[in-house]
mmCIF file of C-alpha atoms and ligand atoms in Angstrom:
data_model
loop_
_atom_site.group_PDB
_atom_site.id
_atom_site.type_symbol
_atom_site.label_atom_id
_atom_site.label_comp_id
_atom_site.label_asym_id
_atom_site.label_seq_id
_atom_site.Cartn_x
_atom_site.Cartn_y
_atom_site.Cartn_z
ATOM 1 C CA MET A 1 0.032 -0.011 0.051
ATOM 2 C CA SER A 2 1.471 3.508 -0.921
ATOM 3 C CA SER A 3 2.224 5.683 2.119
ATOM 4 C CA ASN A 4 -0.368 8.341 1.049
ATOM 5 C CA ALA A 5 -3.267 5.891 0.625
ATOM 6 C CA LEU A 6 -6.081 7.277 2.757
ATOM 7 C CA PRO A 7 -7.802 5.002 5.406
ATOM 8 C CA LYS A 8 -11.405 3.731 4.403
ATOM 9 C CA PRO A 9 -13.871 5.988 5.877
ATOM 10 C CA ARG A 10 -15.913 4.469 8.660
ATOM 11 C CA PRO A 11 -19.619 3.856 8.031
ATOM 12 C CA SER A 12 -21.885 6.064 10.241
ATOM 13 C CA ILE A 13 -23.538 4.278 13.226
ATOM 14 C CA ARG A 14 -27.340 4.558 13.019
ATOM 15 C CA PRO A 15 -28.708 5.938 16.331
ATOM 16 C CA ARG A 16 -30.801 3.397 18.249
ATOM 17 C CA THR A 17 -31.732 2.756 22.029
ATOM 18 C CA VAL A 18 -30.174 -0.343 23.387
ATOM 19 C CA ARG A 19 -31.514 -0.431 26.997
ATOM 20 C CA THR A 20 -30.560 -2.967 29.822
ATOM 21 C CA ARG A 21 -33.817 -3.724 31.475
ATOM 22 C CA ARG A 22 -34.006 -5.032 35.065
ATOM 23 C CA ILE A 23 -36.412 -7.943 34.930
ATOM 24 C CA ALA A 24 -36.807 -11.357 36.335
ATOM 25 C CA PHE A 25 -38.918 -14.578 35.586
ATOM 26 C CA GLU A 26 -40.514 -17.113 37.633
ATOM 27 C CA TYR A 27 -41.733 -20.682 36.576
ATOM 28 C CA PRO A 28 -44.043 -22.456 39.014
ATOM 29 C CA PRO A 29 -43.445 -26.028 38.571
ATOM 30 C CA GLU A 30 -47.096 -26.899 38.196
ATOM 31 C CA ARG A 31 -47.457 -24.727 35.181
ATOM 32 C CA LEU A 32 -44.625 -26.277 33.095
ATOM 33 C CA PRO A 33 -45.680 -29.561 31.348
ATOM 34 C CA ARG A 34 -42.771 -31.899 30.030
ATOM 35 C CA HIS A 35 -43.293 -30.787 26.554
ATOM 36 C CA TYR A 36 -43.900 -27.178 27.195
ATOM 37 C CA ILE A 37 -43.880 -26.008 23.585
ATOM 38 C CA GLY A 38 -47.446 -26.728 22.325
ATOM 39 C CA GLY A 39 -46.904 -30.365 23.545
ATOM 40 C CA ASP A 40 -44.705 -30.984 20.699
ATOM 41 C CA LEU A 41 -41.860 -33.416 21.490
ATOM 42 C CA VAL A 42 -39.240 -32.331 19.210
ATOM 43 C CA MET A 43 -39.731 -28.628 19.290
ATOM 44 C CA SER A 44 -39.811 -28.746 23.049
ATOM 45 C CA HIS A 45 -36.396 -30.316 22.753
ATOM 46 C CA ILE A 46 -34.935 -28.030 20.120
ATOM 47 C CA VAL A 47 -36.012 -24.955 22.092
ATOM 48 C CA SER A 48 -34.440 -26.457 25.306
ATOM 49 C CA VAL A 49 -31.126 -26.994 23.338
ATOM 50 C CA LEU A 50 -31.265 -23.431 22.167
ATOM 51 C CA SER A 51 -31.857 -22.210 25.799
ATOM 52 C CA SER A 52 -28.930 -24.300 26.979
ATOM 53 C CA LEU A 53 -26.555 -22.884 24.236
ATOM 54 C CA PHE A 54 -27.626 -19.188 25.252
ATOM 55 C CA PRO A 55 -25.816 -18.579 28.645
ATOM 56 C CA GLU A 56 -22.216 -19.595 27.543
ATOM 57 C CA GLY A 57 -22.891 -18.178 23.952
ATOM 58 C CA GLU A 58 -23.942 -14.723 25.357
ATOM 59 C CA ASP A 59 -20.785 -14.652 27.586
ATOM 60 C CA PHE A 60 -18.919 -15.393 24.515
ATOM 61 C CA PHE A 61 -20.513 -12.582 22.751
ATOM 62 C CA VAL A 62 -19.943 -10.240 25.487
ATOM 63 C CA ARG A 63 -16.074 -11.002 25.748
ATOM 64 C CA THR A 64 -15.595 -10.914 21.917
ATOM 65 C CA VAL A 65 -17.030 -7.377 21.764
ATOM 66 C CA ARG A 66 -15.240 -6.273 24.812
ATOM 67 C CA ASN A 67 -11.970 -7.204 23.329
ATOM 68 C CA TYR A 68 -12.393 -4.325 21.040
ATOM 69 C CA ARG A 69 -13.899 -1.718 23.629
ATOM 70 C CA ASP A 70 -10.667 0.409 23.620
ATOM 71 C CA ARG A 71 -10.775 0.779 19.877
ATOM 72 C CA ILE A 72 -14.486 2.206 19.715
ATOM 73 C CA ASP A 73 -14.166 5.898 19.646
ATOM 74 C CA ASP A 74 -17.706 6.582 18.318
ATOM 75 C CA PRO A 75 -19.873 7.643 21.330
ATOM 76 C CA GLU A 76 -23.072 6.226 19.563
ATOM 77 C CA LEU A 77 -21.381 2.977 19.295
ATOM 78 C CA LYS A 78 -19.927 2.866 22.605
ATOM 79 C CA SER A 79 -23.459 3.535 24.266
ATOM 80 C CA GLN A 80 -24.977 0.764 22.196
ATOM 81 C CA VAL A 81 -22.077 -1.615 23.311
ATOM 82 C CA ALA A 82 -22.696 -0.861 26.890
ATOM 83 C CA GLY A 83 -26.467 -1.551 26.331
ATOM 84 C CA PHE A 84 -25.734 -4.673 24.336
ATOM 85 C CA ILE A 85 -23.512 -6.202 27.228
ATOM 86 C CA GLY A 86 -26.025 -5.301 29.808
ATOM 87 C CA GLN A 87 -28.945 -7.075 27.733
ATOM 88 C CA GLU A 88 -26.721 -10.235 27.123
ATOM 89 C CA VAL A 89 -25.661 -10.434 30.766
ATOM 90 C CA THR A 90 -29.302 -10.524 31.661
ATOM 91 C CA HIS A 91 -30.334 -12.984 29.117
ATOM 92 C CA GLY A 92 -27.579 -15.214 30.210
ATOM 93 C CA ARG A 93 -28.805 -15.158 33.942
ATOM 94 C CA GLU A 94 -32.415 -15.563 32.921
ATOM 95 C CA HIS A 95 -31.791 -18.590 30.533
ATOM 96 C CA ARG A 96 -29.672 -20.152 33.246
ATOM 97 C CA GLN A 97 -32.525 -19.985 35.731
ATOM 98 C CA PHE A 98 -34.966 -21.428 32.991
ATOM 99 C CA ASN A 99 -32.293 -24.088 31.937
ATOM 100 C CA ASP A 100 -32.077 -25.358 35.745
ATOM 101 C CA ARG A 101 -35.845 -25.631 35.667
ATOM 102 C CA LEU A 102 -35.545 -27.729 32.554
ATOM 103 C CA ALA A 103 -32.887 -29.797 33.895
ATOM 104 C CA THR A 104 -35.278 -30.794 36.826
ATOM 105 C CA MET A 105 -37.464 -31.974 34.163
ATOM 106 C CA GLY A 106 -35.103 -34.219 32.444
ATOM 107 C CA TYR A 107 -33.549 -32.116 29.785
ATOM 108 C CA PRO A 108 -29.848 -32.474 29.508
ATOM 109 C CA THR A 109 -29.176 -28.580 29.760
ATOM 110 C CA ARG A 110 -26.068 -28.921 32.086
ATOM 111 C CA ILE A 111 -24.120 -31.151 29.737
ATOM 112 C CA ILE A 112 -24.896 -28.960 26.792
ATOM 113 C CA ASP A 113 -23.958 -25.793 28.627
ATOM 114 C CA ARG A 114 -20.435 -27.487 29.670
ATOM 115 C CA LEU A 115 -19.904 -28.501 25.977
ATOM 116 C CA THR A 116 -20.700 -25.119 24.781
ATOM 117 C CA LYS A 117 -18.375 -23.502 27.328
ATOM 118 C CA TYR A 118 -15.654 -26.028 26.239
ATOM 119 C CA GLY A 119 -16.247 -25.426 22.416
ATOM 120 C CA LEU A 120 -16.295 -21.428 22.693
ATOM 121 C CA GLY A 121 -13.211 -21.806 24.985
ATOM 122 C CA LEU A 122 -11.311 -23.561 22.355
ATOM 123 C CA ASP A 123 -12.429 -21.066 19.609
ATOM 124 C CA GLU A 124 -11.077 -18.142 21.996
ATOM 125 C CA LYS A 125 -7.803 -20.209 22.412
ATOM 126 C CA ILE A 126 -6.930 -20.703 18.790
ATOM 127 C CA LEU A 127 -8.830 -18.071 16.752
ATOM 128 C CA PRO A 128 -7.749 -14.575 16.118
ATOM 129 C CA LYS A 129 -9.859 -12.073 17.997
ATOM 130 C CA GLN A 130 -11.373 -10.624 14.833
ATOM 131 C CA VAL A 131 -12.536 -14.069 13.774
ATOM 132 C CA GLN A 132 -14.190 -14.315 17.292
ATOM 133 C CA LEU A 133 -15.990 -11.230 16.854
ATOM 134 C CA ALA A 134 -17.249 -12.154 13.163
ATOM 135 C CA ILE A 135 -18.549 -15.389 14.971
ATOM 136 C CA THR A 136 -20.536 -13.287 17.300
ATOM 137 C CA ALA A 137 -21.697 -10.962 14.509
ATOM 138 C CA ALA A 138 -22.829 -14.243 12.491
ATOM 139 C CA LEU A 139 -24.533 -15.731 15.580
ATOM 140 C CA GLU A 140 -26.388 -12.416 16.161
ATOM 141 C CA HIS A 141 -27.890 -12.330 12.720
ATOM 142 C CA TYR A 142 -29.184 -15.760 13.685
ATOM 143 C CA THR A 143 -30.631 -14.654 17.054
ATOM 144 C CA ALA A 144 -32.190 -11.607 15.476
ATOM 145 C CA THR A 145 -33.860 -13.459 12.447
ATOM 146 C CA LEU A 146 -35.288 -16.033 14.850
ATOM 147 C CA ALA A 147 -36.506 -13.395 17.158
ATOM 148 C CA GLU A 148 -38.080 -11.412 14.530
ATOM 149 C CA VAL A 149 -40.004 -14.606 13.213
ATOM 150 C CA LEU A 150 -41.231 -15.138 16.797
ATOM 151 C CA MET A 151 -42.340 -11.485 16.899
ATOM 152 C CA SER A 152 -44.024 -11.203 13.557
ATOM 153 C CA ASP A 153 -45.576 -14.635 13.150
ATOM 154 C CA PRO A 154 -48.592 -15.611 15.166
ATOM 155 C CA GLU A 155 -47.908 -19.369 14.305
ATOM 156 C CA ALA A 156 -44.561 -19.255 15.997
ATOM 157 C CA ARG A 157 -45.835 -17.483 19.083
ATOM 158 C CA ALA A 158 -48.711 -19.926 19.387
ATOM 159 C CA MET A 159 -46.417 -22.713 20.046
ATOM 160 C CA PHE A 160 -45.246 -21.176 23.249
ATOM 161 C CA ASP A 161 -48.359 -21.780 25.110
ATOM 162 C CA VAL A 162 -46.923 -21.464 28.617
ATOM 163 C CA ASP A 163 -47.341 -17.862 29.353
ATOM 164 C CA GLU A 164 -44.241 -17.358 31.564
ATOM 165 C CA VAL A 165 -41.999 -19.154 28.946
ATOM 166 C CA ARG A 166 -43.730 -17.222 26.111
ATOM 167 C CA SER A 167 -43.069 -13.843 27.672
ATOM 168 C CA MET A 168 -39.289 -14.620 28.705
ATOM 169 C CA PHE A 169 -38.453 -15.641 24.918
ATOM 170 C CA LEU A 170 -40.581 -12.575 23.648
ATOM 171 C CA TRP A 171 -38.502 -10.349 26.027
ATOM 172 C CA HIS A 172 -35.232 -11.871 24.833
ATOM 173 C CA ALA A 173 -36.474 -11.676 21.190
ATOM 174 C CA LEU A 174 -37.223 -8.031 21.401
ATOM 175 C CA GLU A 175 -33.772 -7.199 22.787
ATOM 176 C CA GLU A 176 -32.114 -9.344 20.164
ATOM 177 C CA SER A 177 -33.854 -7.394 17.489
ATOM 178 C CA GLU A 178 -33.022 -4.108 19.248
ATOM 179 C CA HIS A 179 -29.090 -4.930 19.362
ATOM 180 C CA LYS A 180 -29.017 -6.927 16.226
ATOM 181 C CA SER A 181 -26.552 -4.468 14.392
ATOM 182 C CA VAL A 182 -24.042 -3.790 17.698
ATOM 183 C CA ALA A 183 -21.601 -6.624 17.055
ATOM 184 C CA PHE A 184 -21.805 -6.269 13.381
ATOM 185 C CA ASP A 185 -21.104 -2.477 13.424
ATOM 186 C CA VAL A 186 -18.113 -2.998 16.033
ATOM 187 C CA TYR A 187 -16.915 -5.588 13.237
ATOM 188 C CA ARG A 188 -17.060 -2.876 10.641
ATOM 189 C CA HIS A 189 -15.820 -0.215 12.893
ATOM 190 C CA ILE A 190 -12.582 -1.968 13.716
ATOM 191 C CA GLY A 191 -11.876 -2.745 9.882
ATOM 192 C CA GLY A 192 -13.169 -6.180 9.731
ATOM 193 C CA ASN A 193 -12.749 -7.916 6.440
ATOM 194 C CA GLU A 194 -15.899 -8.501 4.527
ATOM 195 C CA PHE A 195 -14.838 -11.502 2.648
ATOM 196 C CA ARG A 196 -13.808 -13.031 6.255
ATOM 197 C CA ARG A 197 -17.054 -12.147 7.654
ATOM 198 C CA ALA A 198 -18.996 -14.198 5.074
ATOM 199 C CA MET A 199 -16.627 -16.973 5.363
ATOM 200 C CA VAL A 200 -16.861 -17.010 9.003
ATOM 201 C CA MET A 201 -20.857 -17.254 8.721
ATOM 202 C CA ARG A 202 -20.457 -20.216 6.597
ATOM 203 C CA PHE A 203 -18.471 -21.947 9.343
ATOM 204 C CA THR A 204 -20.325 -20.774 11.950
ATOM 205 C CA SER A 205 -23.659 -21.956 10.470
ATOM 206 C CA LEU A 206 -22.261 -25.503 10.390
ATOM 207 C CA GLY A 207 -21.215 -25.427 13.775
ATOM 208 C CA LEU A 208 -24.573 -23.933 15.070
ATOM 209 C CA VAL A 209 -26.669 -26.277 13.025
ATOM 210 C CA GLY A 210 -24.461 -29.157 14.169
ATOM 211 C CA ALA A 211 -24.745 -28.245 17.673
ATOM 212 C CA ILE A 212 -28.576 -28.092 17.513
ATOM 213 C CA VAL A 213 -28.916 -31.366 15.724
ATOM 214 C CA ALA A 214 -26.483 -33.291 17.877
ATOM 215 C CA GLY A 215 -27.961 -31.564 21.166
ATOM 216 C CA THR A 216 -31.574 -32.536 20.133
ATOM 217 C CA PHE A 217 -30.612 -36.122 19.420
ATOM 218 C CA LEU A 218 -28.962 -36.375 22.911
ATOM 219 C CA SER A 219 -31.941 -34.616 24.520
ATOM 220 C CA LEU A 220 -34.382 -36.884 22.872
ATOM 221 C CA LEU A 221 -32.341 -40.062 23.422
ATOM 222 C CA LEU A 222 -33.050 -39.206 27.282
ATOM 223 C CA ASP A 223 -36.688 -38.711 26.832
ATOM 224 C CA ARG A 224 -39.005 -41.935 26.902
ATOM 225 C CA SER A 225 -41.551 -40.404 24.882
ATOM 226 C CA ALA A 226 -39.091 -40.092 21.910
ATOM 227 C CA TYR A 227 -39.028 -43.947 21.882
ATOM 228 C CA ASN A 228 -42.873 -43.965 20.924
ATOM 229 C CA PRO A 229 -43.069 -43.944 17.274
ATOM 230 C CA ALA A 230 -46.603 -42.579 17.277
ATOM 231 C CA ARG A 231 -45.238 -39.449 19.207
ATOM 232 C CA LEU A 232 -41.879 -39.216 17.437
ATOM 233 C CA PHE A 233 -42.586 -39.404 13.687
ATOM 234 C CA PRO A 234 -45.534 -36.954 13.566
ATOM 235 C CA SER A 235 -43.465 -34.588 15.545
ATOM 236 C CA VAL A 236 -40.439 -34.832 13.244
ATOM 237 C CA GLY A 237 -42.799 -34.318 10.252
ATOM 238 C CA ARG A 238 -44.063 -31.230 11.752
ATOM 239 C CA LEU A 239 -40.766 -29.669 11.495
ATOM 240 C CA ARG A 240 -41.143 -29.426 7.674
ATOM 241 C CA HIS A 241 -44.014 -26.908 8.364
ATOM 242 C CA SER A 242 -42.115 -24.981 11.038
ATOM 243 C CA PRO A 243 -42.482 -21.037 10.982
ATOM 244 C CA TRP A 244 -38.729 -20.855 11.522
ATOM 245 C CA LEU A 245 -37.746 -23.120 8.609
ATOM 246 C CA ARG A 246 -39.855 -21.203 5.923
ATOM 247 C CA ARG A 247 -38.135 -20.193 2.575
ATOM 248 C CA GLU A 248 -38.235 -16.581 3.624
ATOM 249 C CA VAL A 249 -36.469 -17.165 6.852
ATOM 250 C CA LEU A 250 -33.672 -19.113 5.184
ATOM 251 C CA ARG A 251 -33.431 -16.423 2.601
ATOM 252 C CA ARG A 252 -32.889 -13.586 5.213
ATOM 253 C CA LEU A 253 -30.363 -15.836 6.854
ATOM 254 C CA ARG A 254 -28.350 -16.253 3.631
ATOM 255 C CA ASP A 255 -28.718 -12.540 2.876
ATOM 256 C CA TYR A 256 -25.893 -11.918 5.412
ATOM 257 C CA ASN A 257 -23.417 -13.220 2.697
ATOM 258 C CA ARG A 258 -24.065 -10.138 0.667
ATOM 259 C CA ARG A 259 -21.099 -8.030 0.603
ATOM 260 C CA ASP A 260 -23.082 -4.860 1.217
ATOM 261 C CA PHE A 261 -25.387 -6.532 3.869
ATOM 262 C CA HIS A 262 -26.314 -4.650 7.020
ATOM 263 C CA PRO A 263 -28.676 -6.219 9.847
ATOM 264 C CA ASP A 264 -30.859 -3.029 9.436
ATOM 265 C CA ASP A 265 -31.720 -3.810 5.893
ATOM 266 C CA ASN A 266 -34.409 -5.691 7.347
ATOM 267 C CA ASP A 267 -35.988 -2.737 9.280
ATOM 268 C CA ALA A 268 -37.711 -3.922 12.357
ATOM 269 C CA THR A 269 -38.394 -0.419 13.739
ATOM 270 C CA GLU A 270 -42.182 -0.931 13.704
ATOM 271 C CA LEU A 271 -42.040 -4.436 14.886
ATOM 272 C CA LEU A 272 -39.920 -3.103 17.981
ATOM 273 C CA ALA A 273 -42.287 -0.371 18.681
ATOM 274 C CA GLU A 274 -45.335 -2.659 18.544
ATOM 275 C CA TRP A 275 -43.746 -5.089 20.965
ATOM 276 C CA LYS A 276 -42.500 -2.569 23.479
ATOM 277 C CA VAL A 277 -46.111 -1.695 23.733
ATOM 278 C CA LYS A 278 -47.312 -5.114 23.974
ATOM 279 C CA LEU A 279 -44.595 -6.097 26.625
ATOM 280 C CA PHE A 280 -43.986 -2.904 28.522
ATOM 281 C CA GLY A 281 -46.806 -0.676 28.014
ATOM 282 C CA ALA A 282 -49.485 0.024 30.532
ATOM 283 C CA GLU A 283 -51.428 -3.127 29.614
ATOM 284 C CA GLY A 284 -48.336 -5.026 28.639
ATOM 285 C CA ALA A 285 -47.690 -8.538 29.409
ATOM 286 C CA LEU A 286 -44.499 -7.819 31.514
ATOM 287 C CA ALA A 287 -45.493 -4.405 32.909
ATOM 288 C CA ASP A 288 -45.777 -5.854 36.285
ATOM 289 C CA ARG A 289 -42.061 -7.158 36.073
ATOM 290 C CA MET A 290 -40.499 -3.917 35.018
ATOM 291 C CA LYS A 291 -38.290 -2.526 37.746
ATOM 292 C CA SER A 292 -38.400 0.865 36.062
ATOM 293 C CA PRO A 293 -40.769 2.076 33.328
ATOM 294 C CA GLU A 294 -39.849 1.840 29.677
ATOM 295 C CA PRO A 295 -39.085 5.606 28.770
ATOM 296 C CA ASP A 296 -40.341 5.681 25.132
ATOM 297 C CA VAL A 297 -43.649 3.749 25.797
ATOM 298 C CA PRO A 298 -46.521 5.949 26.553
ATOM 299 C CA GLY A 299 -48.428 4.910 29.756
ATOM 300 C CA ALA A 300 -45.692 2.619 30.726
ATOM 301 C CA SER A 301 -45.186 2.103 34.558
ATOM 302 C CA THR A 302 -44.028 -0.409 36.903
ATOM 303 C CA ALA A 303 -45.850 -2.612 39.333
ATOM 304 C CA LYS A 304 -44.767 -0.548 42.299
ATOM 305 C CA GLY A 305 -45.838 2.826 40.493
ATOM 306 C CA ARG A 306 -49.140 1.438 39.948
ATOM 307 C CA GLU A 307 -49.532 0.288 43.445
ATOM 308 C CA ALA A 308 -48.796 3.860 44.597
ATOM 309 C CA LEU A 309 -51.132 5.246 42.022
ATOM 310 C CA GLY A 310 -53.974 2.726 43.802
HETATM 311 FE FE1 FE2 B 14 -29.310 -12.595 24.026
HETATM 312 FE FE1 FE2 B 15 -27.837 -10.812 21.129
#
């Protein structure tokens, strides 16, 4: 490179609110059936596997972004990173608690958690930090895409027929969509290579799909209902019509490989505004859990605030 070559201009960061919400969920044992995802055998195991991957996965996301904290000089991005870290730490804590409950129901959440920790620890030992950050950006594209399916597709939501579980996944989904571009923008901000980003996505997809398939297989092996062909085969068959495996969803996942892709290309502004009201608004499903009111939702308050109002 010649000495007078100008550095590439950094893309500007679109302002967004990434807020760390203080919230906690509780799962009364009598309200959790063994196959808590619409009574569906395989989907209950897949969701449990995903939940088991989250705590260690999200700790990894936080570390890989934190590695570059000192190089982020854009105040907007800096504040988004702080919100991203706060959100992911809270997700990890809430999924750990949920996974403990799943473990008592017979799901192998602990072993999957340990294997995830081992696998991601190995990645951190052997891979360059920029590749680790690209893995986070790729996985964040998966979480945001699946999250937006949950928020936009009533059929997907209908499978979560236990209120507390649906609320927890919707809260997580909303925040995944809210911060979907943060790791991606950090990657671009530090001069991350676009070709490498797409390559890393391919390997990450293989790893993620492999982990979900292997985890689900293991989880099913430990469930006596899975040995009943009348339960197993129809449940496997229903996967073909799963809202998460629609062609449109797969197209959106693949869109990440486009050279000029940005997570905001799939604009979720309206979807987020709608769900903030549905979850945190005055009549919102989670209004009574919030320890502080949601600032940009009209009429939002906390349980304590409403008690004080009588
Ligand atoms: Fe998360
Ligand atoms: Fe995330």
